[in-house]
């Protein structure tokens, strides 16, 4: 059957309209997806940055507590009389317990310049020598130190805030406040954002000290340098734990370079997903907050 001239004219026009229509729909969808991803990235960057600031304020409070406790006149007199040190002196213990408002600290203790613990709110620490810890080594040299470690006595993770105790210009001891990690985890929680989000909190080397995925704990986000692995072992930071790398080498590079803040788009081969990772450092402290989001959660509304 022969088609009329009119029909033969209409068919190419109709096909052209359909083709251009599909192209237009595809273009609009692509631009919508691009704009959605850009907006979602900026929103996530702001959220992560604010979370980092909140953690920083918590750490500020802990650092100030260690300093305040170290300046107590009874404590200074106690350490000055180093030939008659009384372990678990009740006056010093009361001073520390009063400082532990709300039980936020799993232990508050004082060490002599030899690293031995004299008084502690956790009695298991008394008499132990923690002179190998970075928080002691730095404080006994006059620094105010913040570090994270897995306790060799308790076996539990803690954030340690130390400050030297001075008698005139001489350092005569070190005060340490061990912050309960549950408090930090409360600040890091991203549960209100819904599905598709995962979080990691790392030390200065990229070792995960908190994650909503428990299998990531005490793993590095990417491959660590050999000298870093040796240093961590020598310092007994995570004693009894083998630190194995995750697949986020790009994030590890950011931490290794000390870049501070970064946004990284990756294809996660292990999860078989496109992902957005936002990395932000806790200003003034040796920690990084990393939030990972499945890109599918961005584009689902326009699919």
Coordinates of C-alpha atoms in Angstrom, one line a residue:
X1 CA 0.0 0.0 0.0
X2 CA 1.4 3.4 -1.0
X3 CA 1.5 6.1 1.5
X4 CA 0.1 9.4 0.6
X5 CA 2.4 12.4 0.1
X6 CA 1.1 14.0 3.3
X7 CA 1.8 10.9 5.4
X8 CA 5.2 10.5 3.9
X9 CA 5.9 14.1 4.8
X10 CA 4.6 13.8 8.4
X11 CA 6.5 10.7 9.3
X12 CA 10.1 12.2 9.1
X13 CA 8.8 15.3 10.9
X14 CA 7.3 13.2 13.7
X15 CA 10.5 11.1 14.0
X16 CA 12.5 14.3 14.2
X17 CA 10.3 15.6 16.9
X18 CA 10.5 12.4 18.9
X19 CA 14.3 12.3 18.6
X20 CA 14.7 15.9 19.6
X21 CA 12.2 15.3 22.4
X22 CA 14.1 12.4 23.8
X23 CA 17.4 14.4 23.5
X24 CA 15.7 17.3 25.3
X25 CA 14.4 15.0 28.1
X26 CA 17.9 13.4 28.4
X27 CA 19.6 16.8 28.6
X28 CA 17.1 18.1 31.2
X29 CA 17.6 15.0 33.2
X30 CA 21.4 15.3 32.9
X31 CA 21.4 18.9 34.0
X32 CA 19.0 18.2 36.8
X33 CA 21.2 15.4 38.0
X34 CA 24.3 17.6 37.8
X35 CA 22.6 20.4 39.7
X36 CA 21.3 18.0 42.3
X37 CA 24.7 16.4 42.9
X38 CA 26.3 19.9 43.1
X39 CA 23.7 21.0 45.7
X40 CA 24.0 17.8 47.7
X41 CA 27.8 18.0 47.8
X42 CA 27.7 21.6 49.2
X43 CA 25.1 20.6 51.8
X44 CA 27.1 17.6 52.9
X45 CA 30.3 19.7 53.1
X46 CA 28.5 22.2 55.4
X47 CA 27.2 19.5 57.6
X48 CA 30.5 17.7 58.0
X49 CA 32.3 21.0 58.7
X50 CA 29.8 21.9 61.4
X51 CA 30.2 18.4 63.0
X52 CA 34.0 18.9 63.0
X53 CA 33.6 22.2 64.8
X54 CA 31.3 20.6 67.4
X55 CA 33.9 17.9 68.1
X56 CA 36.5 20.7 68.3
X57 CA 34.5 22.5 71.0
X58 CA 34.2 19.2 73.0
X59 CA 38.0 18.8 72.8
X60 CA 38.5 22.4 73.8
X61 CA 36.5 21.8 77.0
X62 CA 38.5 18.7 77.8
X63 CA 41.8 20.4 77.1
X64 CA 40.8 23.3 79.4
X65 CA 39.8 20.8 82.1
X66 CA 43.2 19.1 82.1
X67 CA 44.9 22.6 82.4
X68 CA 42.6 23.7 85.2
X69 CA 43.1 20.5 87.2
X70 CA 46.9 20.9 86.8
X71 CA 46.9 24.3 88.5
X72 CA 45.3 23.2 91.7
X73 CA 47.4 24.3 94.7
X74 CA 46.9 21.1 96.7
X75 CA 48.0 19.1 93.6
X76 CA 51.2 21.2 93.2
X77 CA 52.1 20.8 96.9
X78 CA 51.4 17.1 96.7
X79 CA 53.9 16.7 93.8
X80 CA 56.5 19.0 95.3
X81 CA 56.7 16.7 98.3
X82 CA 57.9 13.9 96.0
X83 CA 59.7 12.0 98.8
X84 CA 56.4 11.3 100.6
X85 CA 54.0 10.6 97.7
X86 CA 50.8 8.9 98.9
X87 CA 49.1 6.8 96.3
X88 CA 45.4 7.6 95.9
X89 CA 45.7 10.7 98.1
X90 CA 42.1 11.4 99.1
X91 CA 42.3 15.1 98.7
X92 CA 43.7 14.8 95.1
X93 CA 41.2 12.1 94.3
X94 CA 38.3 14.3 95.4
X95 CA 39.7 17.2 93.3
X96 CA 39.7 14.9 90.2
X97 CA 36.2 13.5 91.0
X98 CA 34.8 17.0 91.3
X99 CA 36.2 17.8 87.9
X100 CA 34.6 14.8 86.3
X101 CA 31.2 16.4 85.8
X102 CA 28.6 14.0 84.4
X103 CA 31.1 11.2 84.4
X104 CA 32.3 12.3 81.0
X105 CA 35.8 11.0 81.7
X106 CA 36.6 7.3 82.2
X107 CA 39.7 8.3 84.1
X108 CA 41.4 11.4 85.4
X109 CA 44.8 10.9 86.9
X110 CA 48.2 12.4 87.7
X111 CA 51.6 11.0 86.9
X112 CA 55.0 11.8 88.2
X113 CA 57.8 12.9 85.9
X114 CA 58.9 9.3 85.7
X115 CA 55.5 8.3 84.2
X116 CA 54.1 6.5 87.2
X117 CA 50.5 7.1 88.0
X118 CA 50.0 8.3 91.6
X119 CA 46.3 9.1 91.8
X120 CA 43.4 8.1 89.5
X121 CA 39.6 8.1 89.5
X122 CA 40.1 4.6 87.9
X123 CA 42.1 2.7 90.6
X124 CA 43.3 0.2 88.0
X125 CA 45.7 2.9 86.7
X126 CA 47.5 3.5 90.0
X127 CA 51.1 2.4 90.1
X128 CA 51.3 1.8 86.4
X129 CA 53.9 3.5 84.3
X130 CA 52.6 5.2 81.1
X131 CA 55.8 7.0 80.3
X132 CA 55.8 5.5 76.8
X133 CA 52.6 7.3 75.8
X134 CA 52.8 10.4 73.5
X135 CA 50.5 12.4 75.8
X136 CA 53.0 11.9 78.6
X137 CA 56.1 12.5 76.5
X138 CA 54.8 15.8 75.2
X139 CA 53.4 17.1 78.5
X140 CA 56.6 16.4 80.4
X141 CA 58.3 18.6 77.8
X142 CA 55.8 21.4 78.5
X143 CA 53.2 20.7 75.8
X144 CA 49.4 20.4 76.1
X145 CA 48.8 17.1 74.2
X146 CA 45.7 15.5 72.7
X147 CA 45.9 11.9 71.5
X148 CA 43.9 8.8 71.0
X149 CA 44.9 5.2 72.0
X150 CA 43.6 1.8 73.0
X151 CA 44.3 1.5 76.7
X152 CA 46.9 -1.1 77.7
X153 CA 45.2 -1.4 81.1
X154 CA 41.5 -1.2 80.2
X155 CA 41.8 -2.4 76.6
X156 CA 39.3 0.4 75.7
X157 CA 39.7 3.3 73.3
X158 CA 40.1 6.7 74.9
X159 CA 40.9 10.3 74.0
X160 CA 43.7 11.6 76.2
X161 CA 44.1 15.2 77.2
X162 CA 47.3 16.0 79.1
X163 CA 48.9 19.1 80.7
X164 CA 52.1 19.6 82.7
X165 CA 51.9 20.5 86.3
X166 CA 54.3 23.4 87.1
X167 CA 56.1 24.4 90.3
X168 CA 57.4 27.8 89.4
X169 CA 59.2 27.0 86.1
X170 CA 59.8 23.3 86.8
X171 CA 57.5 20.5 85.5
X172 CA 56.8 18.2 88.4
X173 CA 54.0 16.0 87.0
X174 CA 51.4 15.5 84.3
X175 CA 47.6 15.5 84.6
X176 CA 45.6 13.4 82.2
X177 CA 41.9 13.4 81.4
X178 CA 40.7 10.4 79.4
X179 CA 37.5 11.3 77.6
X180 CA 34.8 8.7 77.2
X181 CA 34.7 7.8 73.4
X182 CA 30.9 7.5 73.6
X183 CA 30.6 11.3 73.8
X184 CA 32.6 11.7 70.7
X185 CA 30.5 9.1 68.9
X186 CA 27.3 11.1 69.9
X187 CA 28.7 14.1 68.1
X188 CA 29.7 12.1 65.0
X189 CA 26.3 10.4 64.5
X190 CA 24.8 11.0 61.1
X191 CA 21.7 8.9 61.7
X192 CA 19.4 11.9 61.1
X193 CA 20.5 12.0 57.5
X194 CA 18.9 8.6 56.7
X195 CA 20.2 5.7 54.6
X196 CA 23.2 5.8 52.3
X197 CA 25.5 7.6 54.8
X198 CA 28.6 6.1 56.5
X199 CA 31.0 7.8 58.8
X200 CA 34.7 7.3 59.9
X201 CA 36.7 9.2 62.5
X202 CA 40.4 8.8 62.2
X203 CA 43.6 9.8 64.0
X204 CA 46.3 11.9 62.4
X205 CA 47.6 8.9 60.4
X206 CA 44.2 7.8 59.0
X207 CA 43.5 4.9 61.4
X208 CA 39.8 4.6 62.0
X209 CA 38.9 5.0 65.7
X210 CA 35.2 5.2 65.1
X211 CA 32.8 4.1 62.3
X212 CA 29.2 3.1 62.1
X213 CA 30.5 0.0 60.3
X214 CA 32.3 -1.9 63.1
X215 CA 34.5 -3.9 60.7
X216 CA 36.3 -0.7 59.9
X217 CA 37.5 0.0 63.4
X218 CA 41.3 0.1 63.8
X219 CA 41.8 -0.1 60.1
X220 CA 43.5 2.6 58.1
X221 CA 41.5 4.3 55.4
X222 CA 44.3 3.5 52.9
X223 CA 47.7 2.0 52.9
X224 CA 50.0 3.4 55.6
X225 CA 53.7 4.1 55.1
X226 CA 56.0 1.6 56.7
X227 CA 57.6 4.1 59.1
X228 CA 54.1 5.1 60.3
X229 CA 53.2 1.5 61.0
X230 CA 56.5 1.1 62.9
X231 CA 55.9 4.2 64.9
X232 CA 52.4 3.2 65.9
X233 CA 53.7 -0.2 67.1
X234 CA 56.5 1.4 69.0
X235 CA 54.1 3.8 70.8
X236 CA 51.7 0.9 71.5
X237 CA 48.9 3.1 70.3
X238 CA 46.6 0.2 69.3
X239 CA 48.4 -2.7 71.0
X240 CA 47.2 -6.1 70.1
X241 CA 45.6 -4.9 66.8
X242 CA 46.8 -5.6 63.3
X243 CA 46.1 -2.4 61.2
X244 CA 45.0 -3.4 57.8
X245 CA 44.1 -0.9 55.0
X246 CA 40.6 -0.1 53.6
X247 CA 40.2 0.8 49.9
X248 CA 40.2 4.6 50.3
X249 CA 43.7 5.5 49.1
X250 CA 42.6 8.9 47.8
X251 CA 41.5 9.8 51.3
X252 CA 44.7 8.5 52.8
X253 CA 46.6 10.8 50.4
X254 CA 44.7 13.8 51.7
X255 CA 45.5 12.8 55.3
X256 CA 49.1 12.0 54.5
X257 CA 49.5 15.5 52.9
X258 CA 47.8 17.2 55.8
X259 CA 45.5 18.9 53.3
X260 CA 42.7 19.2 55.9
X261 CA 39.6 19.5 53.7
X262 CA 38.7 17.6 50.6
X263 CA 35.7 16.3 48.5
X264 CA 36.3 13.2 46.5
X265 CA 34.1 11.4 44.0
X266 CA 35.0 7.7 43.6
X267 CA 33.7 4.5 42.2
X268 CA 33.9 2.0 45.1
X269 CA 34.8 -1.3 43.5
X270 CA 34.1 -3.2 46.8
X271 CA 30.6 -1.8 47.1
X272 CA 30.1 -1.4 43.3
X273 CA 28.8 2.1 43.8
X274 CA 29.6 5.7 43.0
X275 CA 30.3 7.5 46.2
X276 CA 30.9 11.0 47.5
X277 CA 33.4 11.3 50.3
X278 CA 33.8 14.5 52.3
X279 CA 37.0 14.8 54.5
X280 CA 37.3 17.5 57.1
X281 CA 39.9 17.9 59.9
X282 CA 39.1 18.9 63.5
X283 CA 40.8 22.3 63.6
X284 CA 43.6 22.4 66.1
X285 CA 43.5 18.6 66.8
X286 CA 45.0 15.6 65.1
X287 CA 41.8 14.0 63.9
X288 CA 39.8 13.7 60.6
X289 CA 36.0 13.3 60.1
X290 CA 35.1 11.4 56.9
X291 CA 31.5 11.0 55.6
X292 CA 30.7 8.7 52.7
X293 CA 27.4 9.0 50.8
X294 CA 26.0 6.7 48.1
X295 CA 25.4 8.8 45.0
X296 CA 22.3 6.8 44.4
X297 CA 20.6 8.6 47.3
X298 CA 21.1 11.9 45.4
X299 CA 19.8 10.9 42.0
X300 CA 17.0 8.6 43.1
X301 CA 14.4 11.4 43.0
X302 CA 15.0 12.1 39.3
X303 CA 15.4 8.5 38.1

